[in-house]
Amino acid sequence: MVSTMDYTRFLSDVAKGRQATILRDLFKLQLQDEEDWIYLIGGLPNAAYFPFTSGTLKMADGDALEITPPLMVDSLQYGNTIGYSPLLKQLTSLTQRLHDPPCWHHRDLMMTMGSQDGLDKAFNMLVNPGDFVLVEEPCYSAVISSLLPYQVRFLPVETDAEGMKPEALRAVLSRWNPQEAREATKDFPKFLYTNPTGANPSGGVLGEARRREIYAIACEYNFLILEDDPYYLQVYLENPPPSFLKLDAECRVLRFDSFSKTLGGGLRVGYTTGAKALVDKMMLHAQVSNQCVSLMSQVVVSELLRKWGEDGFLKHSHNITLFYKQQRDAIVASAEKYLKGLCEWAVPAGGLFLWLKVTCLKDTTGMLLERAKKRKLVLVPGNAFMTDPAKPCPFIRVSFSFNTIHMLDEVVFRSE
């Protein structure tokens, strides 16, 4: 299918004002380093004075990753804003393998400093002060914090153990007529934010039927879907559902991926996939902010993918998932042992968190600030994930990714 979408109506006033600069376009030519060309434009530091010439990274399996002198020069030099070319090619191949998005020629992929950086640039591109914004509730707390300075009007959509409920989304949108919404230029939500796989904080994994229904609603009302999916490879189901990107016949999905949960959060390497018109606007923002994602990190990830291949990377990710599934099973077993009758929970289908409802309390904030602190526990109260944090919330988020199984049992015991 050929994308005929006009993205102008979704852009913020700031994004509409962003223009490409001739200096950045010329810099792209310099990065190509064509033979016999003489470049007199960019203030690139002379590589002869870089303090490092090569490096070796020892790997957990006993192997080593070599950063050769040419790669070290690439690592220490400025790079193209969209990303390190070898890594972009690798991630394009991986994205097509995992998601097989329709109308790929209308899409692009850019590197970001983790998925959160991509989301922040997307919000800047899409949101004007006072805009309506559709979010699932509970919602990843950093998204709420990122959107608050725009003074948005949140439209929270009810969820259950699986994730967002399509009928709840329709109920929220019922104040608008679909045809009027398609023609609206303001006062209608431009996008829906969702963390559909291993949701933070609930651990829910949105099933295929719901994804298809939610996507159909997005097409009917003409809004974008921001698919934040850092836990995509940490799913504990035998048959994970397809991504929104895979279903995206109309090029209305912006997808945010990250290596933080598979290779390490400190690398700060993620990537955003979406319509070229939208990725281009995000890239204009990046050109005048972070300029490019750390080339050292990008080169390391690229060389690791080259060494492992896609199959090796997916095997590594699968092994991580098996470990986290053991952690999940351990904390659920501890909850069954100590918290039955005191709390309610759904077994997480993905991600790194257990979402506990304390049945005898209307709000957990006071308990966590006082009682849990006395027991030397640090837990997150549920209102941190609500669009109105002042409302009472009986939930607690518990992470099971980092501590040993013995410590997880101790955590739940102290929570009793």
mmCIF file of C-alpha atoms in Angstrom, residues 90-359:
data_model
loop_
_atom_site.group_PDB
_atom_site.id
_atom_site.type_symbol
_atom_site.label_atom_id
_atom_site.label_comp_id
_atom_site.label_asym_id
_atom_site.label_seq_id
_atom_site.Cartn_x
_atom_site.Cartn_y
_atom_site.Cartn_z
ATOM 1 C CA GLN A 90 22.111 -3.589 10.331
ATOM 2 C CA LEU A 91 19.078 -2.205 12.152
ATOM 3 C CA THR A 92 17.125 -1.777 8.935
ATOM 4 C CA SER A 93 17.705 -5.463 8.235
ATOM 5 C CA LEU A 94 16.771 -6.438 11.800
ATOM 6 C CA THR A 95 13.615 -4.299 11.720
ATOM 7 C CA GLN A 96 12.501 -5.848 8.453
ATOM 8 C CA ARG A 97 13.141 -9.319 9.861
ATOM 9 C CA LEU A 98 11.277 -8.760 13.140
ATOM 10 C CA HIS A 99 8.421 -6.571 11.904
ATOM 11 C CA ASP A 100 8.307 -6.664 8.085
ATOM 12 C CA PRO A 101 6.612 -3.226 7.986
ATOM 13 C CA PRO A 102 4.408 -2.413 4.984
ATOM 14 C CA CYS A 103 5.501 0.342 2.547
ATOM 15 C CA TRP A 104 9.086 0.392 3.849
ATOM 16 C CA HIS A 105 10.147 2.854 1.134
ATOM 17 C CA HIS A 106 8.041 5.503 2.898
ATOM 18 C CA ARG A 107 9.866 4.971 6.204
ATOM 19 C CA ASP A 108 13.218 5.818 7.714
ATOM 20 C CA LEU A 109 15.205 4.905 10.803
ATOM 21 C CA MET A 110 17.332 7.192 12.971
ATOM 22 C CA MET A 111 19.561 6.566 15.970
ATOM 23 C CA THR A 112 18.607 8.025 19.360
ATOM 24 C CA MET A 113 20.159 8.075 22.828
ATOM 25 C CA GLY A 114 17.848 5.328 24.042
ATOM 26 C CA SER A 115 14.115 5.206 23.345
ATOM 27 C CA GLN A 116 13.431 8.011 25.852
ATOM 28 C CA ASP A 117 15.441 10.451 23.721
ATOM 29 C CA GLY A 118 13.366 9.469 20.690
ATOM 30 C CA LEU A 119 10.144 10.005 22.619
ATOM 31 C CA ASP A 120 11.281 13.407 23.846
ATOM 32 C CA LYS A 121 12.028 14.527 20.284
ATOM 33 C CA ALA A 122 8.711 13.114 19.084
ATOM 34 C CA PHE A 123 6.814 15.067 21.745
ATOM 35 C CA ASN A 124 8.649 18.240 20.737
ATOM 36 C CA MET A 125 7.696 17.546 17.128
ATOM 37 C CA LEU A 126 4.007 16.852 17.809
ATOM 38 C CA VAL A 127 2.833 18.770 20.887
ATOM 39 C CA ASN A 128 1.683 22.349 21.209
ATOM 40 C CA PRO A 129 0.849 23.715 24.674
ATOM 41 C CA GLY A 130 -2.637 22.646 25.702
ATOM 42 C CA ASP A 131 -2.975 19.776 23.229
ATOM 43 C CA PHE A 132 -5.009 16.689 24.043
ATOM 44 C CA VAL A 133 -2.831 13.576 24.431
ATOM 45 C CA LEU A 134 -4.079 9.986 24.574
ATOM 46 C CA VAL A 135 -2.133 7.779 27.001
ATOM 47 C CA GLU A 136 -2.771 4.409 28.578
ATOM 48 C CA GLU A 137 -3.220 4.416 32.338
ATOM 49 C CA PRO A 138 -1.142 3.419 34.201
ATOM 50 C CA CYS A 139 1.500 5.040 32.011
ATOM 51 C CA TYR A 140 5.307 5.029 32.018
ATOM 52 C CA SER A 141 6.119 7.821 34.482
ATOM 53 C CA ALA A 142 8.853 9.476 32.376
ATOM 54 C CA VAL A 143 6.328 10.038 29.583
ATOM 55 C CA ILE A 144 3.998 11.858 31.951
ATOM 56 C CA SER A 145 6.922 13.952 33.212
ATOM 57 C CA SER A 146 8.044 14.732 29.660
ATOM 58 C CA LEU A 147 4.585 15.919 28.637
ATOM 59 C CA LEU A 148 3.715 17.982 31.728
ATOM 60 C CA PRO A 149 5.791 21.048 30.694
ATOM 61 C CA TYR A 150 3.661 21.293 27.533
ATOM 62 C CA GLN A 151 0.597 21.715 29.792
ATOM 63 C CA VAL A 152 -1.153 18.987 27.821
ATOM 64 C CA ARG A 153 -4.669 17.799 28.538
ATOM 65 C CA PHE A 154 -4.243 14.098 29.235
ATOM 66 C CA LEU A 155 -6.883 11.684 27.985
ATOM 67 C CA PRO A 156 -6.125 8.538 30.024
ATOM 68 C CA VAL A 157 -7.393 5.257 28.582
ATOM 69 C CA GLU A 158 -8.314 2.427 30.929
ATOM 70 C CA THR A 159 -6.248 -0.765 30.889
ATOM 71 C CA ASP A 160 -6.500 -4.240 32.365
ATOM 72 C CA ALA A 161 -3.951 -7.051 32.842
ATOM 73 C CA GLU A 162 -3.546 -7.362 29.056
ATOM 74 C CA GLY A 163 -3.180 -3.660 28.367
ATOM 75 C CA MET A 164 -5.250 -0.927 26.777
ATOM 76 C CA LYS A 165 -8.950 -1.698 26.289
ATOM 77 C CA PRO A 166 -10.164 -0.719 22.788
ATOM 78 C CA GLU A 167 -13.692 -0.058 24.079
ATOM 79 C CA ALA A 168 -12.232 2.367 26.628
ATOM 80 C CA LEU A 169 -10.351 4.158 23.844
ATOM 81 C CA ARG A 170 -13.588 4.508 21.878
ATOM 82 C CA ALA A 171 -15.340 5.863 24.960
ATOM 83 C CA VAL A 172 -12.663 8.546 25.426
ATOM 84 C CA LEU A 173 -12.968 9.523 21.739
ATOM 85 C CA SER A 174 -16.774 9.529 21.755
ATOM 86 C CA ARG A 175 -16.917 13.295 22.269
ATOM 87 C CA TRP A 176 -15.698 13.686 18.673
ATOM 88 C CA ASN A 177 -17.245 12.644 15.394
ATOM 89 C CA PRO A 178 -14.721 10.548 13.396
ATOM 90 C CA GLN A 179 -15.155 12.614 10.242
ATOM 91 C CA GLU A 180 -14.736 15.878 12.139
ATOM 92 C CA ALA A 181 -11.713 14.415 13.889
ATOM 93 C CA ARG A 182 -10.089 13.523 10.558
ATOM 94 C CA GLU A 183 -10.492 17.124 9.406
ATOM 95 C CA ALA A 184 -9.562 18.760 12.714
ATOM 96 C CA THR A 185 -6.539 21.025 12.914
ATOM 97 C CA LYS A 186 -6.663 21.530 16.679
ATOM 98 C CA ASP A 187 -8.448 20.376 19.826
ATOM 99 C CA PHE A 188 -8.217 16.755 18.788
ATOM 100 C CA PRO A 189 -5.528 14.326 19.981
ATOM 101 C CA LYS A 190 -2.763 13.903 17.408
ATOM 102 C CA PHE A 191 -1.366 10.702 18.830
ATOM 103 C CA LEU A 192 -1.778 7.812 21.228
ATOM 104 C CA TYR A 193 1.170 6.810 23.421
ATOM 105 C CA THR A 194 1.399 3.121 24.270
ATOM 106 C CA ASN A 195 3.968 0.741 25.790
ATOM 107 C CA PRO A 196 2.253 -2.407 24.483
ATOM 108 C CA THR A 197 4.800 -5.141 25.296
ATOM 109 C CA GLY A 198 5.833 -5.805 28.894
ATOM 110 C CA ALA A 199 4.247 -2.507 29.837
ATOM 111 C CA ASN A 200 5.916 -0.375 32.481
ATOM 112 C CA PRO A 201 4.551 -0.673 35.178
ATOM 113 C CA SER A 202 1.916 -3.400 34.664
ATOM 114 C CA GLY A 203 3.860 -6.054 32.726
ATOM 115 C CA GLY A 204 0.937 -6.524 30.333
ATOM 116 C CA VAL A 205 1.366 -7.631 26.721
ATOM 117 C CA LEU A 206 -1.335 -6.325 24.405
ATOM 118 C CA GLY A 207 -2.802 -9.160 22.328
ATOM 119 C CA GLU A 208 -3.035 -9.146 18.529
ATOM 120 C CA ALA A 209 -6.813 -8.685 18.410
ATOM 121 C CA ARG A 210 -6.639 -5.570 20.572
ATOM 122 C CA ARG A 211 -3.701 -4.198 18.582
ATOM 123 C CA ARG A 212 -5.632 -4.564 15.359
ATOM 124 C CA GLU A 213 -8.720 -2.917 16.842
ATOM 125 C CA ILE A 214 -6.724 -0.016 18.313
ATOM 126 C CA TYR A 215 -4.922 0.462 14.991
ATOM 127 C CA ALA A 216 -8.288 0.539 13.179
ATOM 128 C CA ILE A 217 -9.502 3.230 15.605
ATOM 129 C CA ALA A 218 -6.355 5.267 14.895
ATOM 130 C CA CYS A 219 -7.091 5.064 11.167
ATOM 131 C CA GLU A 220 -10.741 5.968 11.709
ATOM 132 C CA TYR A 221 -9.936 9.034 13.811
ATOM 133 C CA ASN A 222 -6.660 9.881 12.036
ATOM 134 C CA PHE A 223 -4.163 9.975 14.900
ATOM 135 C CA LEU A 224 -0.630 8.602 15.164
ATOM 136 C CA ILE A 225 0.473 5.716 17.390
ATOM 137 C CA LEU A 226 3.694 6.159 19.369
ATOM 138 C CA GLU A 227 4.799 2.579 20.016
ATOM 139 C CA ASP A 228 7.331 2.601 22.863
ATOM 140 C CA ASP A 229 8.688 -0.957 22.886
ATOM 141 C CA PRO A 230 11.954 -1.342 24.862
ATOM 142 C CA TYR A 231 10.744 -4.688 26.281
ATOM 143 C CA TYR A 232 9.789 -6.148 22.890
ATOM 144 C CA LEU A 233 12.325 -8.969 23.266
ATOM 145 C CA GLN A 234 11.465 -9.633 26.939
ATOM 146 C CA VAL A 235 8.148 -11.454 26.443
ATOM 147 C CA TYR A 236 7.227 -14.594 28.377
ATOM 148 C CA LEU A 237 4.571 -15.835 25.926
ATOM 149 C CA GLU A 238 5.082 -18.669 23.456
ATOM 150 C CA ASN A 239 3.576 -16.665 20.591
ATOM 151 C CA PRO A 240 4.198 -12.920 21.018
ATOM 152 C CA PRO A 241 1.777 -10.649 19.144
ATOM 153 C CA PRO A 242 2.884 -8.602 16.116
ATOM 154 C CA SER A 243 4.033 -5.049 16.699
ATOM 155 C CA PHE A 244 1.949 -2.046 15.699
ATOM 156 C CA LEU A 245 4.689 -1.341 13.152
ATOM 157 C CA LYS A 246 3.984 -4.670 11.462
ATOM 158 C CA LEU A 247 0.288 -3.734 11.203
ATOM 159 C CA ASP A 248 0.991 -0.202 9.973
ATOM 160 C CA ALA A 249 -0.462 -0.120 6.465
ATOM 161 C CA GLU A 250 -0.947 3.677 6.578
ATOM 162 C CA CYS A 251 2.469 4.777 7.964
ATOM 163 C CA ARG A 252 0.983 6.253 11.134
ATOM 164 C CA VAL A 253 3.191 4.402 13.664
ATOM 165 C CA LEU A 254 6.331 5.879 15.205
ATOM 166 C CA ARG A 255 8.211 3.025 16.862
ATOM 167 C CA PHE A 256 10.860 3.427 19.590
ATOM 168 C CA ASP A 257 13.395 0.645 20.228
ATOM 169 C CA SER A 258 16.336 0.432 22.599
ATOM 170 C CA PHE A 259 19.396 -1.693 23.356
ATOM 171 C CA SER A 260 19.211 -0.698 27.030
ATOM 172 C CA LYS A 261 17.520 -3.933 28.121
ATOM 173 C CA THR A 262 19.626 -6.241 25.916
ATOM 174 C CA LEU A 263 23.155 -4.760 25.782
ATOM 175 C CA GLY A 264 23.295 -2.153 28.553
ATOM 176 C CA GLY A 265 21.551 1.097 29.448
ATOM 177 C CA GLY A 266 24.832 2.996 29.716
ATOM 178 C CA LEU A 267 25.458 2.639 25.981
ATOM 179 C CA ARG A 268 22.519 5.033 25.398
ATOM 180 C CA VAL A 269 21.719 3.554 21.983
ATOM 181 C CA GLY A 270 18.178 3.337 20.663
ATOM 182 C CA TYR A 271 16.435 3.956 17.364
ATOM 183 C CA THR A 272 13.188 5.350 16.031
ATOM 184 C CA THR A 273 11.378 3.999 12.964
ATOM 185 C CA GLY A 274 8.598 5.842 11.186
ATOM 186 C CA ALA A 275 7.435 7.852 8.216
ATOM 187 C CA LYS A 276 10.273 9.745 6.534
ATOM 188 C CA ALA A 277 8.453 13.046 6.929
ATOM 189 C CA LEU A 278 8.346 12.591 10.711
ATOM 190 C CA VAL A 279 11.839 11.146 11.126
ATOM 191 C CA ASP A 280 13.210 14.078 9.095
ATOM 192 C CA LYS A 281 11.664 16.561 11.538
ATOM 193 C CA MET A 282 13.088 14.677 14.512
ATOM 194 C CA MET A 283 16.486 14.679 12.833
ATOM 195 C CA LEU A 284 16.368 18.469 12.380
ATOM 196 C CA HIS A 285 15.862 18.711 16.140
ATOM 197 C CA ALA A 286 18.773 16.362 16.798
ATOM 198 C CA GLN A 287 21.046 18.408 14.534
ATOM 199 C CA VAL A 288 20.781 21.382 16.896
ATOM 200 C CA SER A 289 20.701 19.472 20.193
ATOM 201 C CA ASN A 290 22.775 16.305 20.681
ATOM 202 C CA GLN A 291 24.005 16.441 17.011
ATOM 203 C CA CYS A 292 24.597 12.685 16.963
ATOM 204 C CA VAL A 293 24.430 9.644 19.233
ATOM 205 C CA SER A 294 27.846 8.729 20.681
ATOM 206 C CA LEU A 295 29.829 7.222 17.827
ATOM 207 C CA MET A 296 31.800 5.123 20.304
ATOM 208 C CA SER A 297 28.583 3.460 21.460
ATOM 209 C CA GLN A 298 27.260 3.078 17.925
ATOM 210 C CA VAL A 299 30.506 1.480 16.704
ATOM 211 C CA VAL A 300 30.533 -0.950 19.642
ATOM 212 C CA VAL A 301 26.941 -2.018 18.965
ATOM 213 C CA SER A 302 27.593 -2.293 15.223
ATOM 214 C CA GLU A 303 30.715 -4.405 15.693
ATOM 215 C CA LEU A 304 28.916 -6.639 18.171
ATOM 216 C CA LEU A 305 26.070 -7.180 15.699
ATOM 217 C CA ARG A 306 28.620 -7.886 12.975
ATOM 218 C CA LYS A 307 30.355 -10.442 15.196
ATOM 219 C CA TRP A 308 27.191 -12.129 16.419
ATOM 220 C CA GLY A 309 24.965 -11.686 13.384
ATOM 221 C CA GLU A 310 21.207 -11.281 13.794
ATOM 222 C CA ASP A 311 20.816 -14.876 14.983
ATOM 223 C CA GLY A 312 23.473 -14.404 17.662
ATOM 224 C CA PHE A 313 21.889 -11.185 18.905
ATOM 225 C CA LEU A 314 18.430 -12.792 19.054
ATOM 226 C CA LYS A 315 19.885 -15.811 20.895
ATOM 227 C CA HIS A 316 21.489 -13.442 23.425
ATOM 228 C CA SER A 317 18.143 -11.665 23.857
ATOM 229 C CA HIS A 318 16.353 -15.004 24.295
ATOM 230 C CA ASN A 319 18.780 -16.000 27.044
ATOM 231 C CA ILE A 320 18.077 -12.723 28.827
ATOM 232 C CA THR A 321 14.343 -13.398 28.556
ATOM 233 C CA LEU A 322 14.773 -16.867 30.067
ATOM 234 C CA PHE A 323 16.631 -15.301 33.007
ATOM 235 C CA TYR A 324 13.985 -12.628 33.576
ATOM 236 C CA LYS A 325 11.239 -15.254 33.344
ATOM 237 C CA GLN A 326 12.934 -17.119 36.201
ATOM 238 C CA GLN A 327 13.067 -13.865 38.151
ATOM 239 C CA ARG A 328 9.385 -13.227 37.435
ATOM 240 C CA ASP A 329 8.418 -16.733 38.545
ATOM 241 C CA ALA A 330 10.408 -16.287 41.751
ATOM 242 C CA ILE A 331 8.788 -13.020 42.769
ATOM 243 C CA VAL A 332 5.300 -14.312 41.905
ATOM 244 C CA ALA A 333 5.971 -17.389 44.058
ATOM 245 C CA SER A 334 7.075 -15.128 46.919
ATOM 246 C CA ALA A 335 3.949 -13.008 46.493
ATOM 247 C CA GLU A 336 1.833 -16.168 46.679
ATOM 248 C CA LYS A 337 3.658 -17.131 49.881
ATOM 249 C CA TYR A 338 3.501 -13.812 51.746
ATOM 250 C CA LEU A 339 0.938 -11.504 50.158
ATOM 251 C CA LYS A 340 -2.053 -13.680 49.307
ATOM 252 C CA GLY A 341 -5.149 -12.011 50.736
ATOM 253 C CA LEU A 342 -3.288 -8.720 51.182
ATOM 254 C CA CYS A 343 -2.553 -7.885 47.541
ATOM 255 C CA GLU A 344 -3.825 -8.702 44.075
ATOM 256 C CA TRP A 345 -1.722 -9.016 40.928
ATOM 257 C CA ALA A 346 -1.624 -10.388 37.411
ATOM 258 C CA VAL A 347 1.374 -12.493 36.405
ATOM 259 C CA PRO A 348 3.487 -10.231 34.133
ATOM 260 C CA ALA A 349 3.529 -11.459 30.521
ATOM 261 C CA GLY A 350 6.634 -9.403 29.765
ATOM 262 C CA GLY A 351 8.953 -6.700 31.033
ATOM 263 C CA LEU A 352 10.624 -6.330 34.425
ATOM 264 C CA PHE A 353 7.887 -5.366 36.892
ATOM 265 C CA LEU A 354 5.180 -6.782 39.158
ATOM 266 C CA TRP A 355 2.207 -4.440 39.619
ATOM 267 C CA LEU A 356 0.694 -5.030 43.067
ATOM 268 C CA LYS A 357 -2.685 -3.761 44.263
ATOM 269 C CA VAL A 358 -2.899 -3.443 48.042
ATOM 270 C CA THR A 359 -6.505 -4.393 48.703
#
